[in-house]
Structure formats: C-alpha cells, structure tokens
Short mmCIF file of C-alpha atoms in Angstrom, two decimals:
data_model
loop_
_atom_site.label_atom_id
_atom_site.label_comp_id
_atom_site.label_asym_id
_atom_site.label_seq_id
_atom_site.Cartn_x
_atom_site.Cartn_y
_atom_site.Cartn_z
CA UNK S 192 80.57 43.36 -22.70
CA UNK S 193 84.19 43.42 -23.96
CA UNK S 194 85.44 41.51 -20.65
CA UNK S 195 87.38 38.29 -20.69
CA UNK S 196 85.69 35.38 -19.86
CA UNK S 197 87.82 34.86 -16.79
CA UNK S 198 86.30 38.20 -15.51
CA UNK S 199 83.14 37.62 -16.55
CA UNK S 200 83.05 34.26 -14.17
CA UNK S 201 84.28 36.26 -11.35
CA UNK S 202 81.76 39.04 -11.81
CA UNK S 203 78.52 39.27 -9.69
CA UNK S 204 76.89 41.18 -12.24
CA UNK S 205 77.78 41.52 -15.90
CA UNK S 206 76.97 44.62 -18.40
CA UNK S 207 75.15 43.76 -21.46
CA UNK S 208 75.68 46.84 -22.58
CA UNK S 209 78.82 48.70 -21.51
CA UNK S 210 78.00 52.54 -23.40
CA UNK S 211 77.71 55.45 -20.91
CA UNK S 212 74.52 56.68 -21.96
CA UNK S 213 72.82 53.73 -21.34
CA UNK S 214 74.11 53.01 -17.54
CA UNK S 215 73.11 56.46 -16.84
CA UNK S 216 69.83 55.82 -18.17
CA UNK S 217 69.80 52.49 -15.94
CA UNK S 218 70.85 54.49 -12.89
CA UNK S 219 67.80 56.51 -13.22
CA UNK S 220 65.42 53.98 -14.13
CA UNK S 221 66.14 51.97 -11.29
CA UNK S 222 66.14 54.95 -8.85
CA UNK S 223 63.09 55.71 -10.03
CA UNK S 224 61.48 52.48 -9.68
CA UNK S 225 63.11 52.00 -6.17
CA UNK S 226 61.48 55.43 -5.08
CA UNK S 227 57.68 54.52 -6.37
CA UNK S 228 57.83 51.16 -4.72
CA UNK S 229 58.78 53.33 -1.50
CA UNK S 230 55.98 55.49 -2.58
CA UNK S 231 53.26 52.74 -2.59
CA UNK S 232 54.90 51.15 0.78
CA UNK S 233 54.20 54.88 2.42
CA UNK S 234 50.96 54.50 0.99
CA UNK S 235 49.66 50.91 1.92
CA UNK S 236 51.15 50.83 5.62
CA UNK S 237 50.31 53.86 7.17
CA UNK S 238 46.22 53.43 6.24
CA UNK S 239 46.44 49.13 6.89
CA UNK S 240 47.99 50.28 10.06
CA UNK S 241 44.85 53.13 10.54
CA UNK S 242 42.30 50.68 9.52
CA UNK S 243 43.90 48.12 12.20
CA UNK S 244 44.31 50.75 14.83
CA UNK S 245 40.64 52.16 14.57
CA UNK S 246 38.77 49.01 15.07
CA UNK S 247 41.29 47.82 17.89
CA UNK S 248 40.96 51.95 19.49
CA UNK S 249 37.42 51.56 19.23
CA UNK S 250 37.10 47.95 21.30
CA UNK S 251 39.23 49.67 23.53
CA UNK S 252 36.78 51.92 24.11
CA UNK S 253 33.73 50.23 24.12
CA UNK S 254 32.30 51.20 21.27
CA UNK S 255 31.13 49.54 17.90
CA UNK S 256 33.35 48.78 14.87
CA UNK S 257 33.66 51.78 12.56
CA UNK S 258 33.32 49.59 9.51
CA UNK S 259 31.41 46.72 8.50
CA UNK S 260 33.26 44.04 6.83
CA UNK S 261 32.19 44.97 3.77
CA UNK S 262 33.05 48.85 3.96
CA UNK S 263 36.19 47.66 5.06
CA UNK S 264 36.38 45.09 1.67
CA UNK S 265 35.07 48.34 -0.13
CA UNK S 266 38.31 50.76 1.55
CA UNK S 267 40.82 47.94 0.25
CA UNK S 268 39.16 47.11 -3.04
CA UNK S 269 37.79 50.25 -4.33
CA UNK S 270 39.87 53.54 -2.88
CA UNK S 271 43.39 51.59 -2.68
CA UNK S 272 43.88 49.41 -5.71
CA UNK S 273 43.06 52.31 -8.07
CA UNK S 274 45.88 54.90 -6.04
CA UNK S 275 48.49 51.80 -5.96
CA UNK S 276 48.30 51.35 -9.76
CA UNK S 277 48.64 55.20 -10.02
CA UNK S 278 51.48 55.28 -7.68
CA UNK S 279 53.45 53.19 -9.46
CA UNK S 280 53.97 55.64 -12.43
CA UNK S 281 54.95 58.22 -10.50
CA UNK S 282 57.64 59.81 -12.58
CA UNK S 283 61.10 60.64 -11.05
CA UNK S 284 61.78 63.26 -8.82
CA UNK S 285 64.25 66.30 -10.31
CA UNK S 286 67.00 65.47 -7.70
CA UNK S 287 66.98 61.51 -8.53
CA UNK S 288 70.50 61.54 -10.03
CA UNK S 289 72.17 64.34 -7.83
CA UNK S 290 71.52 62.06 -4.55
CA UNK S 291 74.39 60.37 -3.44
CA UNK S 292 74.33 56.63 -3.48
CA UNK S 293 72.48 54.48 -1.06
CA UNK S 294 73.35 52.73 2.25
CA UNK S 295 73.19 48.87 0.59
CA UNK S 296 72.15 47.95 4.29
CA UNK S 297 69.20 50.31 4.11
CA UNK S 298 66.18 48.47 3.35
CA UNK S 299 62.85 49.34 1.30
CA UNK S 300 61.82 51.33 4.65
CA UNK S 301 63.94 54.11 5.70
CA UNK S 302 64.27 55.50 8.94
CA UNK S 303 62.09 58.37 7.85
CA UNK S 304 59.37 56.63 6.54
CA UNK S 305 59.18 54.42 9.19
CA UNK S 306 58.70 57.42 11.71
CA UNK S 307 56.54 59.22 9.10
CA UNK S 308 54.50 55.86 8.95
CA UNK S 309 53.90 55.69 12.75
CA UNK S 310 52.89 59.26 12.90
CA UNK S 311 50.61 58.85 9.79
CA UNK S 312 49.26 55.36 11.11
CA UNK S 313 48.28 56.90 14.89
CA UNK S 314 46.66 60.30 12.90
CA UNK S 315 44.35 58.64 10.36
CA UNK S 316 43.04 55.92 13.56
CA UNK S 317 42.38 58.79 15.90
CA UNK S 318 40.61 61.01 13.28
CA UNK S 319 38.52 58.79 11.75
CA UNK S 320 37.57 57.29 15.42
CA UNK S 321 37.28 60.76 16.55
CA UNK S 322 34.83 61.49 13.13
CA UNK S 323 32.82 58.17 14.51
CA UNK S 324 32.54 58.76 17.42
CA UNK S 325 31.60 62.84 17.36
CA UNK S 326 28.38 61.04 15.31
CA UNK S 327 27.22 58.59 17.88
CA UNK S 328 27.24 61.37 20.61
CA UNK S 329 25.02 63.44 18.30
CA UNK S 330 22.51 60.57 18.60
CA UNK S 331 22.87 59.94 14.76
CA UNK S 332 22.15 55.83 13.93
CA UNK S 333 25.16 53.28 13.48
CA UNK S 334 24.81 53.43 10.26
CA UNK S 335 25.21 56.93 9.75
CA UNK S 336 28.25 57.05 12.20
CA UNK S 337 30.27 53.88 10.20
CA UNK S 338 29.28 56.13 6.83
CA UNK S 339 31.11 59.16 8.64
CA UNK S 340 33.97 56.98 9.31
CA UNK S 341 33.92 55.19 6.23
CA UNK S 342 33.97 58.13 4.25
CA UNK S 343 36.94 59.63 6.49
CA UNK S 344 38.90 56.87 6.20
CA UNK S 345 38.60 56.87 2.21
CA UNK S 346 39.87 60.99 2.37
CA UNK S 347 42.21 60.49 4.14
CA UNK S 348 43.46 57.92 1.99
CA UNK S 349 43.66 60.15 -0.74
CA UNK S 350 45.83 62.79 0.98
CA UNK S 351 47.88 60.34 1.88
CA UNK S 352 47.98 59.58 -1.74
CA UNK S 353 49.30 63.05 -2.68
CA UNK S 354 51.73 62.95 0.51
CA UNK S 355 53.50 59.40 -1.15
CA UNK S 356 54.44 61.18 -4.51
CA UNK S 357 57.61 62.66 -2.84
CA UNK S 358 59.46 61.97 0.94
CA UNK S 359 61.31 65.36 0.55
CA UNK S 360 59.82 67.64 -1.83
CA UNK S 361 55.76 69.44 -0.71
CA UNK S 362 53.34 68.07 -2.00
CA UNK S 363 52.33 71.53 -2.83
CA UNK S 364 54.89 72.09 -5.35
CA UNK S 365 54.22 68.95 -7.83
CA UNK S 366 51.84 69.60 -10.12
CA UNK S 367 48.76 67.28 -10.18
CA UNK S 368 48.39 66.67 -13.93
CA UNK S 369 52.74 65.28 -13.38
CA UNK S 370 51.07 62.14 -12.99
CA UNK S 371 47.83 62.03 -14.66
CA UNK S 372 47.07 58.34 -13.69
CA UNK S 373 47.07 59.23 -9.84
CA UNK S 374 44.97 62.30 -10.65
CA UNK S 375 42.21 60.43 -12.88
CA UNK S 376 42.35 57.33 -10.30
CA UNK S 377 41.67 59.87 -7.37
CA UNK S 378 38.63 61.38 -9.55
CA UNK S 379 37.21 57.57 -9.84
CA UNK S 380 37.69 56.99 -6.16
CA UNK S 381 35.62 59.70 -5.50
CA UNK S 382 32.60 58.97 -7.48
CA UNK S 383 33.23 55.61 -6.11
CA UNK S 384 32.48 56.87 -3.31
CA UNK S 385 29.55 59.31 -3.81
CA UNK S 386 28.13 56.57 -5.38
CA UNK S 387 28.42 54.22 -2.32
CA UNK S 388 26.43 56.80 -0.39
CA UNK S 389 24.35 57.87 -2.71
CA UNK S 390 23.47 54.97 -5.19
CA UNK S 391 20.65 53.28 -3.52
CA UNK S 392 21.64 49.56 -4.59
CA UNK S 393 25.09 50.89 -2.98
CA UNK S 394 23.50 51.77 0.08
CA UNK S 395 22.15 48.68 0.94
CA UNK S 396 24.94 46.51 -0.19
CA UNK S 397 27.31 48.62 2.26
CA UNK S 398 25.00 49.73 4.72
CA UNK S 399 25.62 53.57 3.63
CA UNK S 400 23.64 57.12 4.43
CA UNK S 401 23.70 59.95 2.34
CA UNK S 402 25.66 62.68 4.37
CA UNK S 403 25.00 66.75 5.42
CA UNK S 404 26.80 69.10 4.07
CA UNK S 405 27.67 69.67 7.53
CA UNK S 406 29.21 65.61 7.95
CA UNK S 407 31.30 66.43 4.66
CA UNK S 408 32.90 69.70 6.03
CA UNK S 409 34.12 67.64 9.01
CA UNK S 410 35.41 65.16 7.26
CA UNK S 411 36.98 67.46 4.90
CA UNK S 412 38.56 69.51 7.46
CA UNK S 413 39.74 65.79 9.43
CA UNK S 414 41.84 64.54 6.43
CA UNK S 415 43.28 67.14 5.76
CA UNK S 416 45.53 66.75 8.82
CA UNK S 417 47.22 64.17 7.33
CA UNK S 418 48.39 67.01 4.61
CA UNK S 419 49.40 69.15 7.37
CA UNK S 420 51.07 66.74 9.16
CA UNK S 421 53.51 65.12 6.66
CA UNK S 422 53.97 69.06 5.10
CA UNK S 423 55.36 69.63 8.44
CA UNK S 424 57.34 66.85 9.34
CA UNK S 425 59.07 67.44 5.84
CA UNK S 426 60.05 71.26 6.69
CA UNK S 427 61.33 69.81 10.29
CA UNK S 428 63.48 67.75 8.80
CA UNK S 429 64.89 70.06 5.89
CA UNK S 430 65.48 72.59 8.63
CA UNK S 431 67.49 69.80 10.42
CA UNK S 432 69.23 69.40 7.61
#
C-alpha cells in the first residue's frame, strides 16, 4: 500500500492492505476456498464418471440401462446439487496453515485425487451394476432392478459426500454437525429419495418400486464400500508417508 508508484507498475499483484493480520487471514481464506473447490471436484467426477461407466458396463454386457433418463435427471438434479452447495462451506481443515506452500504447476486435480477418482469412479459403476444386475437374476421386473440401482447410485453418492470433506484426514474423525449444511442437505436427499419410491405421483413420474427391507440392506452394505475404500487408501498413503 505504501509502495512507490514505480513498484507498483512493476508488480503483478498489489496489496490493498499491507497489515500482517490481514494477509494471514487471506492465506487461509484462500486455502480454504482452494480445498472446497477440490472437495466438490472429488465429489462431481468420481459419480459423473460412475454414472457414465454403468450404462456403458452394462451395454457391454448386454443388459438394459440401469437408469431411465429421468432417474438419471433425478441423480443430477436432486441428490447432487443439494451436496455441491453443502460442500462448498466446508470449513477449513486444522492443518490448512501448517502445509507448506503449493507446487504453482499443480493444478485443481492432484495426483492423489486423480488416482482416488479412478478408483472411486470404477467402485461406484461396478457396485451399482453389480446391485442391478443381482435383481434381474432374481427374476424381479426392470423396474424394480433400475429402482435398486437408482437408489445405489444415490448412497453411494452420499458417502462419497462424507469422503470429499477431507483428502487426508478420516472421515471418521470430523464431526457431522462441523458442517451443518452438508448434514441437513444429506437429510433432504434422503427423503428425496424415500419419497421417489414411495410417493405414488413419484413413482410414476420416475418409474420407481417401493423396496424390501432386504433390497435396502444390500444397498446399504454396497455403498458403503466407497467409505471403506477411500478410509483405506488414506491410511496407505499416511503410512507411505
């Protein structure tokens, strides 16, 4: 602020406001903001990349679409628009200032969440195609199969939700009422949900069945891989360390 105007013209960047405090606070708040865009990136790509890998795994295999267009409008819409929003006020992690600075030649996508996205990507497609197609062996209709995999699609979804809130730290350890917006947008998403399978006007809008308590355990027990997985990978990687 107190620069000449010589250096001013020479400078890339000038600070408006040249007091300690407040470029520490900037540090943090642009950390911060650079970590929950990562966040919602780890989010969006790995379940796109599911959603794409499904339907292509399952003409591969000669087998109908697990979604209808409009489940799949209702999966985009509904489930990921409302953990986005909550993503993005993810507050910052405890170690934000003690990490040393970044490679300026690494972009949004790190090495690690590129792998992490691959392996999340390739678990959701075979899980919920696994879900699908477990149903149509049973003998169960079409319709009831694409609710299965609907419905394991949107679960896994939210895991993966809980998985983007840190790259490093378990998701175990945060506490879910740190971010309250992600927690009430995760309740909505649910009765979203319910209500898709069990609201009749939803049912024939989406082409929906109401589910066994027997469907919900499976699909239960199928997302929760994705919790598994990423826990996992983390502890690999801090043992690496």
């Amino acid at each position: 602020r107190r620069g000449t105007d010589v250096a001013k013209e020479a400078s890339d960047m000038v600070i408006a406001d040249d007091n300690f405090a407040a470029i520490f606070s900037a540090v943090e708040e642009g950390r911060v903001v650079f970590d929950n865009i990562r966040k919602v990136i780890f989010f969006l790509i790995p379940t796109g990349v599911a959603a794409i890998g499904s339907i292509i795994g399952s003409i591969l295999m000669g087998v109908p679409i697990p979604y209808t267009p409009s489940q799949l409008l209702w999966i985009n819409l509904v489930t990921n628009g409302l953990q986005v929003l909550a993503l993005t006020f993810e507050p910052g992690e405890k170690d934000v200032l003690r990490r040393p600075p970044r490679d300026p030649r690494e972009g949004i996508m790190s090495r690690v969440l590129v792998e992490r996205t691959i392996l999340v990507g390739l678990l959701i497609s075979a899980g919920v195609v696994y879900n699908f197609m477990s149903e149509l062996r049973a003998g169960d209709s079409l319709d009831r199969a694409r609710t299965v995999a609907v419905t394991t699609m949107v679960f896994f979804q939210f895991f993966q939700a809980w998985n983007s809130r840190s790259e490093t730290e378990s998701v175990l350890r945060l506490s879910p009422f740190s971010n309250p917006f992600l927690l009430y947008g995760l309740i909505a998403s649910i009765l979203a949900q319910l209500a898709s399978i069990y609201f009749l006007p939803f049912q024939w809008v989406l082409r929906t069945e109401p589910l066994s308590l027997a469907e919900w355990s499976k699909i239960a027990a199928m997302s929760l891989t994705v919790i598994a997985l990423v826990e996992i990978d983390k502890w690999a990687r801090k043992k690496k360390d």
